[in-house]
PDB file of C-alpha atoms and ligand atoms in Angstrom:
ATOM      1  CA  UNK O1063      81.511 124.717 132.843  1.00  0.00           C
ATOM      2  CA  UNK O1064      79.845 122.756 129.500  1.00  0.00           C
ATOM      3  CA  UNK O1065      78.890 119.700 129.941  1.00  0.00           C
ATOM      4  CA  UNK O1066      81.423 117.158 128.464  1.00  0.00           C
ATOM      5  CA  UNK O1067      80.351 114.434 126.656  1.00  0.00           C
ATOM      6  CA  UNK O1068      81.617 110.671 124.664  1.00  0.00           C
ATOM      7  CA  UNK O1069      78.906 109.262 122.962  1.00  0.00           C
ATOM      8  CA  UNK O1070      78.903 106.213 120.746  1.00  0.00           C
ATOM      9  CA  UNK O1071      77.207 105.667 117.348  1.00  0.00           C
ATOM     10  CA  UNK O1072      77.137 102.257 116.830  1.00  0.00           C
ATOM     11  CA  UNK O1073      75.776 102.722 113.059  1.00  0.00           C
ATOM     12  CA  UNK O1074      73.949  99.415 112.010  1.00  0.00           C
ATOM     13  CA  UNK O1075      76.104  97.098 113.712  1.00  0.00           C
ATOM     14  CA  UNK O1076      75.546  94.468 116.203  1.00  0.00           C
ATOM     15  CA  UNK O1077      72.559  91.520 116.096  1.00  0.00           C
ATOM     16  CA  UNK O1078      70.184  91.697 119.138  1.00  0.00           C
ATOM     17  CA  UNK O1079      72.619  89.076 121.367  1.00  0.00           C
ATOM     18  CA  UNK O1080      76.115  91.185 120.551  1.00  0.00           C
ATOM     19  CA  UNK O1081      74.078  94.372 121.452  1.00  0.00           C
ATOM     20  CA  UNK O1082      72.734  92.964 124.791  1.00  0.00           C
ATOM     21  CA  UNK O1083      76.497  91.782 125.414  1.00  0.00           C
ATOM     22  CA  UNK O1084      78.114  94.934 124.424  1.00  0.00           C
ATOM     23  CA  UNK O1085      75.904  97.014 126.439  1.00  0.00           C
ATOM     24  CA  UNK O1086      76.620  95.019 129.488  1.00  0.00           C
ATOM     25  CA  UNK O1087      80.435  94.985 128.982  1.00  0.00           C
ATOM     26  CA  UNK O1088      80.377  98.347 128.812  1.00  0.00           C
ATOM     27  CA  UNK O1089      78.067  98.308 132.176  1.00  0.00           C
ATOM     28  CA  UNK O1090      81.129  96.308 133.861  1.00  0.00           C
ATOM     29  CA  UNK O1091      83.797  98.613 132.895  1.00  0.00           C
ATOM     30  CA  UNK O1092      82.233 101.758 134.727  1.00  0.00           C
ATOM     31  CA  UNK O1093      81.273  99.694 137.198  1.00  0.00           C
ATOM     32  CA  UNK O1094      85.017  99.251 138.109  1.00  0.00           C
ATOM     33  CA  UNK O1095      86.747 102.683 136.917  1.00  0.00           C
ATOM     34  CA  UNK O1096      84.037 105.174 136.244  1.00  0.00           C
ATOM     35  CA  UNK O1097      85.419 108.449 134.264  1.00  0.00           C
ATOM     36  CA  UNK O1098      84.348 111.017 136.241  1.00  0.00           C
ATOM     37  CA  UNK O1099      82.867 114.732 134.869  1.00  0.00           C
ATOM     38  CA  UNK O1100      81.676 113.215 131.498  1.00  0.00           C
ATOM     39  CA  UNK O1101      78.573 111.975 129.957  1.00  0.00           C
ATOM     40  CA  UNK O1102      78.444 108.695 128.034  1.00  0.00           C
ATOM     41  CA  UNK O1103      76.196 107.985 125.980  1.00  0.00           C
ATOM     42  CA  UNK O1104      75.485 104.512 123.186  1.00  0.00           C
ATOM     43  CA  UNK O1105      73.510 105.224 120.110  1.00  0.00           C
ATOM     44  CA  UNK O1106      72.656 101.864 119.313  1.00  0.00           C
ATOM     45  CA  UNK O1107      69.950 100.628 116.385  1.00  0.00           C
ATOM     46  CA  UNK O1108      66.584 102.202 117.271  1.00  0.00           C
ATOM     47  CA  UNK O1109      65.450  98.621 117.425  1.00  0.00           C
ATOM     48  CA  UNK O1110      67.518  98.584 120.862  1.00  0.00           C
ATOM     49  CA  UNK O1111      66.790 101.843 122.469  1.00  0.00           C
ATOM     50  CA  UNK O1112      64.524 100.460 124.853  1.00  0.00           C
ATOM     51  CA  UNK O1113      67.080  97.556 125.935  1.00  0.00           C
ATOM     52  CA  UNK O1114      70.152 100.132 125.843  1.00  0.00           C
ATOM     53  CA  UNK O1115      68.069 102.395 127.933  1.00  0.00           C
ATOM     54  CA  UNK O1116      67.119 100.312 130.778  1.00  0.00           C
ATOM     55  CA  UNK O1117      70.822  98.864 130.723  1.00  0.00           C
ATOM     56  CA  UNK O1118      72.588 102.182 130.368  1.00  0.00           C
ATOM     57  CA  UNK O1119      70.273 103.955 132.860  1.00  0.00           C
ATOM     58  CA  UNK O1120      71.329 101.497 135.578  1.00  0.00           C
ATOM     59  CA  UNK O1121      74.474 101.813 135.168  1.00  0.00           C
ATOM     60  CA  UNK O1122      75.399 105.868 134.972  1.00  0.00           C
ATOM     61  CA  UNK O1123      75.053 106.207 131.136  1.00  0.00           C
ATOM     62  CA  UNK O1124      72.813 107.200 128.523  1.00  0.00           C
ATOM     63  CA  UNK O1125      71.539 106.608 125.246  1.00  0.00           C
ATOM     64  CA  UNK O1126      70.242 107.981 121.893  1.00  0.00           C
ATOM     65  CA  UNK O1127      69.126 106.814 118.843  1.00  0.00           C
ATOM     66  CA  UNK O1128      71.042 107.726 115.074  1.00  0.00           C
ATOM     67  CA  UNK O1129      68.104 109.183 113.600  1.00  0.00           C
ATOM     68  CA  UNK O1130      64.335 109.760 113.722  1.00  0.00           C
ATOM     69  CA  UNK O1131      61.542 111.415 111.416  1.00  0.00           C
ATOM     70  CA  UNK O1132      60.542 115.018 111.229  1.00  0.00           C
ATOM     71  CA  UNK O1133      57.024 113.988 111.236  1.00  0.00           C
ATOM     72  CA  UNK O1134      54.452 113.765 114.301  1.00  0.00           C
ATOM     73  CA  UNK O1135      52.940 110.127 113.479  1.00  0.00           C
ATOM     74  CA  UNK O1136      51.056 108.528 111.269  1.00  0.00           C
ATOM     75  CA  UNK O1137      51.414 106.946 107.730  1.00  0.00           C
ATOM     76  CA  UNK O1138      55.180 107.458 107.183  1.00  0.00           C
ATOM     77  CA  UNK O1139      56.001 103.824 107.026  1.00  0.00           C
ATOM     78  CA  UNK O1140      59.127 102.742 108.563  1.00  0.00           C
ATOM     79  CA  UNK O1141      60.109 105.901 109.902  1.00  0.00           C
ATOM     80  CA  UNK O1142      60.539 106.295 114.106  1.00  0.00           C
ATOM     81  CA  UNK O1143      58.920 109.195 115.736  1.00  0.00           C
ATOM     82  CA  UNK O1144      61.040 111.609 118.047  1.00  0.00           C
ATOM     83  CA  UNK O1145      57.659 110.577 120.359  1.00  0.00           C
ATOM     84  CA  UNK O1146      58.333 106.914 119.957  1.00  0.00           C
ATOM     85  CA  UNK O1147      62.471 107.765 121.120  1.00  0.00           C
ATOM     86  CA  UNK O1148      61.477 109.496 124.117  1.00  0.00           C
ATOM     87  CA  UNK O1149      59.047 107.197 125.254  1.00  0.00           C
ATOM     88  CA  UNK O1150      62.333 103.783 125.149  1.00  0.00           C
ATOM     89  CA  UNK O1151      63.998 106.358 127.693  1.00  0.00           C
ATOM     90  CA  UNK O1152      66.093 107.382 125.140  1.00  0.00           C
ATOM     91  CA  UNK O1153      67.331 111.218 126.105  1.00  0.00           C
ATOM     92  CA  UNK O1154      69.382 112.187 122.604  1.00  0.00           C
ATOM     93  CA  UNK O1155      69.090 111.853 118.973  1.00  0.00           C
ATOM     94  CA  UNK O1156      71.620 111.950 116.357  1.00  0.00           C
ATOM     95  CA  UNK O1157      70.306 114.453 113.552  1.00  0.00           C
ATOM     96  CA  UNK O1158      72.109 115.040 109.785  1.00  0.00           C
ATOM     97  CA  UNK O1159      75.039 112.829 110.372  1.00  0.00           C
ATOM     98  CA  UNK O1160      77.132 112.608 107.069  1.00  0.00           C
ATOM     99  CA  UNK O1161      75.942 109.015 106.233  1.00  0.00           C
ATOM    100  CA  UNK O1162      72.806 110.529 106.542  1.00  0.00           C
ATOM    101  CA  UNK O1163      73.006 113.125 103.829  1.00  0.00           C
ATOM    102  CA  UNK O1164      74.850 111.598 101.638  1.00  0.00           C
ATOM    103  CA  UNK O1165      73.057 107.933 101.275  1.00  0.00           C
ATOM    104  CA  UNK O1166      69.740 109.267 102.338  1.00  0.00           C
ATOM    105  CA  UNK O1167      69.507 112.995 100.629  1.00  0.00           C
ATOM    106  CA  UNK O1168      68.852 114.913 104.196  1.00  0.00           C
ATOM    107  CA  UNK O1169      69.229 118.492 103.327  1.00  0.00           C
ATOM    108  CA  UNK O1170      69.608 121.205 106.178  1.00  0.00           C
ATOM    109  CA  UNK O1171      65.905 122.472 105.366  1.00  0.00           C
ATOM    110  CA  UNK O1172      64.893 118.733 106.606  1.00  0.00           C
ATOM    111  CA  UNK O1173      67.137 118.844 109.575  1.00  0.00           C
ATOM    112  CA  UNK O1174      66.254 122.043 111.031  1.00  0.00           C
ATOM    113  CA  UNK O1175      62.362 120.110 111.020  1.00  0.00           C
ATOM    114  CA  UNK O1176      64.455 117.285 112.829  1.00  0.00           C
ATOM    115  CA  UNK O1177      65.942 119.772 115.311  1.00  0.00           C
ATOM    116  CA  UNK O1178      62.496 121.106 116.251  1.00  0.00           C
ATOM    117  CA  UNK O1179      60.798 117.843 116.330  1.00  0.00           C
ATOM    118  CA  UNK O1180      63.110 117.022 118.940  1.00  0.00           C
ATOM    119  CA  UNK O1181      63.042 119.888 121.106  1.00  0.00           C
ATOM    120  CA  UNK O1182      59.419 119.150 121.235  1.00  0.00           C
ATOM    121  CA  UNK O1183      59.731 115.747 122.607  1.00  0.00           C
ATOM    122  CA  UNK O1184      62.420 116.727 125.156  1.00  0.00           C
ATOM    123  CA  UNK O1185      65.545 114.727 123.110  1.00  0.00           C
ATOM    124  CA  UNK O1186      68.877 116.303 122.990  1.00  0.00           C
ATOM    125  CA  UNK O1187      69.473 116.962 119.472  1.00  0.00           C
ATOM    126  CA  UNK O1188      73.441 116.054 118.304  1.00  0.00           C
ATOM    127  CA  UNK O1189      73.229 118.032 114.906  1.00  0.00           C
ATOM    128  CA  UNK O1190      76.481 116.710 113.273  1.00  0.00           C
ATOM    129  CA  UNK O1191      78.109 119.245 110.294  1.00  0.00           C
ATOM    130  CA  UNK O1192      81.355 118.919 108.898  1.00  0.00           C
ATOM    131  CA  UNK O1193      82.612 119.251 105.368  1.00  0.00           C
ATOM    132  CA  UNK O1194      84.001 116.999 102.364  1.00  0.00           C
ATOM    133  CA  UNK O1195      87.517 116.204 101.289  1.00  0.00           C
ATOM    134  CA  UNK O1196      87.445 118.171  98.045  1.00  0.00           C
ATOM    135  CA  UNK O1197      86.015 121.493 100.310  1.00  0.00           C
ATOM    136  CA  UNK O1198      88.306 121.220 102.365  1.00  0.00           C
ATOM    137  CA  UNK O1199      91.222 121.131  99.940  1.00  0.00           C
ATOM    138  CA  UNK O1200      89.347 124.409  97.952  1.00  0.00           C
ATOM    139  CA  UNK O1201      89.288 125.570 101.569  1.00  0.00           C
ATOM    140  CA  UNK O1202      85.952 126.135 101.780  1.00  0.00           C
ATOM    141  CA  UNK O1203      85.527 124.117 104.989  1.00  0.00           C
ATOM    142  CA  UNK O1204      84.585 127.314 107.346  1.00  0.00           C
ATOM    143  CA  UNK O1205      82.107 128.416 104.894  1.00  0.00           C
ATOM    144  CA  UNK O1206      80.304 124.909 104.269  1.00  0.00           C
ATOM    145  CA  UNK O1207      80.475 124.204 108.379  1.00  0.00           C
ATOM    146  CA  UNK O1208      79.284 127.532 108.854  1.00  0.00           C
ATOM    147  CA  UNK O1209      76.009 127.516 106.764  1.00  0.00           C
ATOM    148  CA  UNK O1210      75.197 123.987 107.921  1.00  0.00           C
ATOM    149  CA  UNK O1211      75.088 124.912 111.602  1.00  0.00           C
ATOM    150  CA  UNK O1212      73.182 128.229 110.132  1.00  0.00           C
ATOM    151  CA  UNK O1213      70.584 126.278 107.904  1.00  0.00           C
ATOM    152  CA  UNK O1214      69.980 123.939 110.512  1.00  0.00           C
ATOM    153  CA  UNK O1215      69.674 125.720 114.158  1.00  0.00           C
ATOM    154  CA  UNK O1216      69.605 129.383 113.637  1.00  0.00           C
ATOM    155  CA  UNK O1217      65.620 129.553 113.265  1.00  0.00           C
ATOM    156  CA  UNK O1218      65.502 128.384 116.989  1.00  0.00           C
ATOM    157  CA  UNK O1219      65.340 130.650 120.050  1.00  0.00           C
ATOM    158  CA  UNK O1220      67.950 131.091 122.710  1.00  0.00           C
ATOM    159  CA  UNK O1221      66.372 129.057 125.028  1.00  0.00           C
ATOM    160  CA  UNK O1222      65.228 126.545 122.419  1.00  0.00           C
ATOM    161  CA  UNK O1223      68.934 126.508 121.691  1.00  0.00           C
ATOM    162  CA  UNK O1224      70.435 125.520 125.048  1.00  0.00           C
ATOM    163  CA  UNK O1225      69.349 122.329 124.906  1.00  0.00           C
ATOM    164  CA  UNK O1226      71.494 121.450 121.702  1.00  0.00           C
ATOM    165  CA  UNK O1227      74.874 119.571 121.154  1.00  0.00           C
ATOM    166  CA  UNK O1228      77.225 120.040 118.166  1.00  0.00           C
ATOM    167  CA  UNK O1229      78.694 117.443 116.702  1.00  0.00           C
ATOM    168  CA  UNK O1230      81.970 118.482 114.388  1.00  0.00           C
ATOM    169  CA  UNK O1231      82.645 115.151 111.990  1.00  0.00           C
ATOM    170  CA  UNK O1232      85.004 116.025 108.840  1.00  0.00           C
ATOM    171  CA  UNK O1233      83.230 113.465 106.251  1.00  0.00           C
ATOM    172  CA  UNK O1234      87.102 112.932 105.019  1.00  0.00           C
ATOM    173  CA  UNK O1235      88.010 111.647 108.765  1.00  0.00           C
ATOM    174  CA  UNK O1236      84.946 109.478 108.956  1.00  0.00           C
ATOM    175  CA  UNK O1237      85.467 105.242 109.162  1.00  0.00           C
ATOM    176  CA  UNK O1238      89.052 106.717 107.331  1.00  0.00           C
ATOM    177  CA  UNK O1239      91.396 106.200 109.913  1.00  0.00           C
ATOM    178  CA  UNK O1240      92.771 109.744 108.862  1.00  0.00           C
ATOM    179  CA  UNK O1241      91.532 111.853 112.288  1.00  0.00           C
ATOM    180  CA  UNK O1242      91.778 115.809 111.869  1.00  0.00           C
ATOM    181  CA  UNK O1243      94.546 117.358 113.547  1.00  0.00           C
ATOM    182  CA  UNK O1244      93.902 118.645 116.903  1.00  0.00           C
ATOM    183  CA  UNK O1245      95.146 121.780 115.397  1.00  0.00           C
ATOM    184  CA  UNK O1246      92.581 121.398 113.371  1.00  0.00           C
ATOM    185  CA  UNK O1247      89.813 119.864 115.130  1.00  0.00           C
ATOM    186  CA  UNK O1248      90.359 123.532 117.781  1.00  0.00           C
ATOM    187  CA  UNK O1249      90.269 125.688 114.832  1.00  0.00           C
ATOM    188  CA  UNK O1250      86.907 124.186 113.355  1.00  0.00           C
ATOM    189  CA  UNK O1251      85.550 124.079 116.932  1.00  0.00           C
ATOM    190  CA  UNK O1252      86.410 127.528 118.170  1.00  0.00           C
ATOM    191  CA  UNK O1253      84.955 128.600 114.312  1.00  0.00           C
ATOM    192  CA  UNK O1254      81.855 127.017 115.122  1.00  0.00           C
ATOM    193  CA  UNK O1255      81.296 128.489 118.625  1.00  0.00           C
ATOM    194  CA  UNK O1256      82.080 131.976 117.274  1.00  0.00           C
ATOM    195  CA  UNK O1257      78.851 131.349 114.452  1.00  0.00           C
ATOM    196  CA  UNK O1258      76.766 129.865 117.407  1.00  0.00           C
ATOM    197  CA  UNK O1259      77.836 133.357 119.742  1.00  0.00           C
ATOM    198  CA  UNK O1260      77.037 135.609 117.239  1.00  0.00           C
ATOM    199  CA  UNK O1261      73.925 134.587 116.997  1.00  0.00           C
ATOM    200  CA  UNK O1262      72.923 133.282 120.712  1.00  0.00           C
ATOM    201  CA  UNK O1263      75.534 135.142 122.489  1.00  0.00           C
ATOM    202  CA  UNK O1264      78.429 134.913 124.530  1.00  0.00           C
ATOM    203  CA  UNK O1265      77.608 133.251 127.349  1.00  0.00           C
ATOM    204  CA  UNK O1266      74.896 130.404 125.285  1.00  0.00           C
ATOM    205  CA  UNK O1267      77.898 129.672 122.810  1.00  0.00           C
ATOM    206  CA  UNK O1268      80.633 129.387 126.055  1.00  0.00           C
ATOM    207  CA  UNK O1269      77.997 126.606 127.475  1.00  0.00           C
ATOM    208  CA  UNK O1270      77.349 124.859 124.232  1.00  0.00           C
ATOM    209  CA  UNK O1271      79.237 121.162 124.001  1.00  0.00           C
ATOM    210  CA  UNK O1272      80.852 120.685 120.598  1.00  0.00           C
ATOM    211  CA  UNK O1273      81.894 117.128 119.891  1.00  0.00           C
ATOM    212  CA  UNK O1274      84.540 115.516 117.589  1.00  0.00           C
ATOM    213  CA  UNK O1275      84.074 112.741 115.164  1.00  0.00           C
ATOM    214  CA  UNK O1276      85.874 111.057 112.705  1.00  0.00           C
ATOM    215  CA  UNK O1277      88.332 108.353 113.491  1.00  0.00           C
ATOM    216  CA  UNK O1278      88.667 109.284 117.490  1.00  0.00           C
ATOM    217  CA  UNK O1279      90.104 106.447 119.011  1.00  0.00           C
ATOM    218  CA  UNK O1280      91.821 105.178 122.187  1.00  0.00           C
ATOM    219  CA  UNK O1281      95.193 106.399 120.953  1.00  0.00           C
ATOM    220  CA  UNK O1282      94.328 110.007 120.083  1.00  0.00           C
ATOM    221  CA  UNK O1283      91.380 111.239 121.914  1.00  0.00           C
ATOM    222  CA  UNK O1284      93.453 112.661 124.762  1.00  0.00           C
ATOM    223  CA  UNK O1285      95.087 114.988 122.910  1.00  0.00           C
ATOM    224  CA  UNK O1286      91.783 115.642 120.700  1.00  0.00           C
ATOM    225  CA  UNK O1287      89.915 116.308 123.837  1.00  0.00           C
ATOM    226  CA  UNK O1288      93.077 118.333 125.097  1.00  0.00           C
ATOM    227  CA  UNK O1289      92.172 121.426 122.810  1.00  0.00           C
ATOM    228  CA  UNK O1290      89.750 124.058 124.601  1.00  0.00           C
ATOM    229  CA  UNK O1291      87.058 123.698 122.474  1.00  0.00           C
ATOM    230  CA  UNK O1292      86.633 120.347 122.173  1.00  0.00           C
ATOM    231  CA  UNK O1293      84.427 119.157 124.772  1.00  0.00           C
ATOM    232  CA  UNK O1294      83.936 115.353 124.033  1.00  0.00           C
ATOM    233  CA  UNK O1295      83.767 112.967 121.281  1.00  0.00           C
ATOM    234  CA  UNK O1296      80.892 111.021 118.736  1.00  0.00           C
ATOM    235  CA  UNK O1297      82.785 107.975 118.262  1.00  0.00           C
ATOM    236  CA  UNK O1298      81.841 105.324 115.592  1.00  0.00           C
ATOM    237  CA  UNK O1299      84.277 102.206 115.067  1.00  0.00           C
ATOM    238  CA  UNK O1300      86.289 102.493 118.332  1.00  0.00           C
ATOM    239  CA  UNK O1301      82.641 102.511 120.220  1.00  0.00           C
ATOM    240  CA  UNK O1302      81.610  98.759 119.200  1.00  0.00           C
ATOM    241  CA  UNK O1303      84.675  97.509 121.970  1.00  0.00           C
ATOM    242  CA  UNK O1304      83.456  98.132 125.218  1.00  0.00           C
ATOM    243  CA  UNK O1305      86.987  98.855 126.593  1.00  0.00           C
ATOM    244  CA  UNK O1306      87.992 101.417 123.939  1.00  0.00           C
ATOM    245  CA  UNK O1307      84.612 103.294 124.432  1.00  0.00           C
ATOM    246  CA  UNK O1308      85.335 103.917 127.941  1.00  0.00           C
ATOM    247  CA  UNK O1309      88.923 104.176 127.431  1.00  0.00           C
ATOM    248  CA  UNK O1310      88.077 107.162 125.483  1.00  0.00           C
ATOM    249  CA  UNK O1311      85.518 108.725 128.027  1.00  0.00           C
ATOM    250  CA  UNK O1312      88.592 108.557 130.730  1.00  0.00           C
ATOM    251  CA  UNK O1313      90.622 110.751 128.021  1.00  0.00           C
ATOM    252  CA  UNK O1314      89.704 113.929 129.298  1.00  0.00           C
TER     253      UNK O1314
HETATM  254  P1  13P E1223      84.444 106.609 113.061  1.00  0.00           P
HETATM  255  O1  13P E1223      84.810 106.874 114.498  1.00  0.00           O
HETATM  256  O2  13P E1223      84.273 105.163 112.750  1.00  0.00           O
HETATM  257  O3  13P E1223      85.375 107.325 112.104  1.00  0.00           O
HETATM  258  O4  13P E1223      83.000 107.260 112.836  1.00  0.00           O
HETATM  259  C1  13P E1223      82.755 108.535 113.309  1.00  0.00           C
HETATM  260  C2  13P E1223      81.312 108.788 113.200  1.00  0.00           C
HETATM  261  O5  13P E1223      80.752 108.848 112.109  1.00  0.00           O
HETATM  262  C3  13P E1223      80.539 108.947 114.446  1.00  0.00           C
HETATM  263  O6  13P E1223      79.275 109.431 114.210  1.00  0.00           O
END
């Protein structure tokens, strides 16, 4: 069975105090009604990776941080190291989300570095792909999904490989309100797993969790999380309320 996961990206949200409180409220919840079989995870501001990690790991969850460089160390000046993640406790990293490409230019070429980088340091990579509004209406959205999980993972080795998350996030779905079908969420996912088993096999691309993201909420995550491919959810808005976040863990 692949490991299912909900995992929060909390963008850049929250001062220092409303961090420490949301991280605590979440704490309470699964303290009282703990979802059981799934991973949860809180990608908060790098900033509080080191907080969120000593709360979270108290408390049966995890987190990650949204980004980090492709570099080693040295003079890349406000950049984070995949090094300097690893060493908060931090066990994930979020690597070529959307907001990511588009405001900051990452290209796959750069996020296949990323990818590597944090293999080396022992971070779970979540390597988010998913496609544009006006690609999807030209119905190009296999193609562009397809090359971006290509571009970005298929230089690493099986074994490399295993270690890796997927997350699927339609840019058009994203902060929108307007969530993919599960119809089509299950379509893009099973697409996906097919690339990743032609080219690790079978059995790597059966264990592989592929994640949903783009307006997942309370309301609809059951029946996103329903579909057979769909093994979890990156959740941005609905993840700054402590009680949706977990609502949407226990949606399973
Ligand atoms: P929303 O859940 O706010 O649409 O954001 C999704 C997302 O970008 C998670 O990474």
């Amino acid at each position: 069975m692949r490991k299912k996961i909900v995992a929060g990206n909390w963008k850049m949200n929250k001062n220092f105090e409303e961090a420490e409180d949301l991280l605590f409220d979440i704490a309470d919840i699964l303290k009282e009604n703990r979802p059981e079989d799934v991973e949860i995870l809180v990608c908060p501001p790098a900033i509080y990776l080191e907080l969120a990690a000593d709360i979270a790991h108290e408390n049966g969850f995890d987190c990650g941080a949204q980004n980090m460089s492709e570099h080693e160390s040295g003079a890349y000046t406000g950049e984070i190291s995949a090094a300097m993640v690893a060493s908060t406790g931090a066990k994930y990293v979020i690597i070529g989300h959307s907001e990511r490409r588009t405001y900051f230019g990452e290209k796959d070429s750069l996020l296949a570095l990323k990818v590597t980088q944090a293999l080396k340091h022992n971070l779970t990579p979540i390597y988010c792909c998913g496609e544009v509004l006006a690609e999807r209406e030209a119905e190009k959205h296999f193609e562009v999904v397809g090359e971006q999980v290509k571009n970005a993972l298929f230089h690493l080795t099986a074994e490399e490989f295993e270690k890796v998350v997927v997350a699927y996030e339609p840019v058009w779905a994203i902060g929108t309100g307007r969530t993919a079908s599960p119809a089509q969420a299950q379509e893009m996912h099973a697409f996906i797993r097919k690339v990743l088993s032609d080219k690790f096999g079978v059995a790597q691309a059966d264990q592989t969790t592929i994640l949903y993201g783009g307006s997942c909420n309370a309301a609809n995550a059951r029946e996103l999380f329903a579909n057979p491919d769909v093994d979890g959810g990156l959740i941005g808005g609905a993840s700054l309320k402590a009680e949706d976040f977990v609502k949407i863990a226990g949606s399973f």
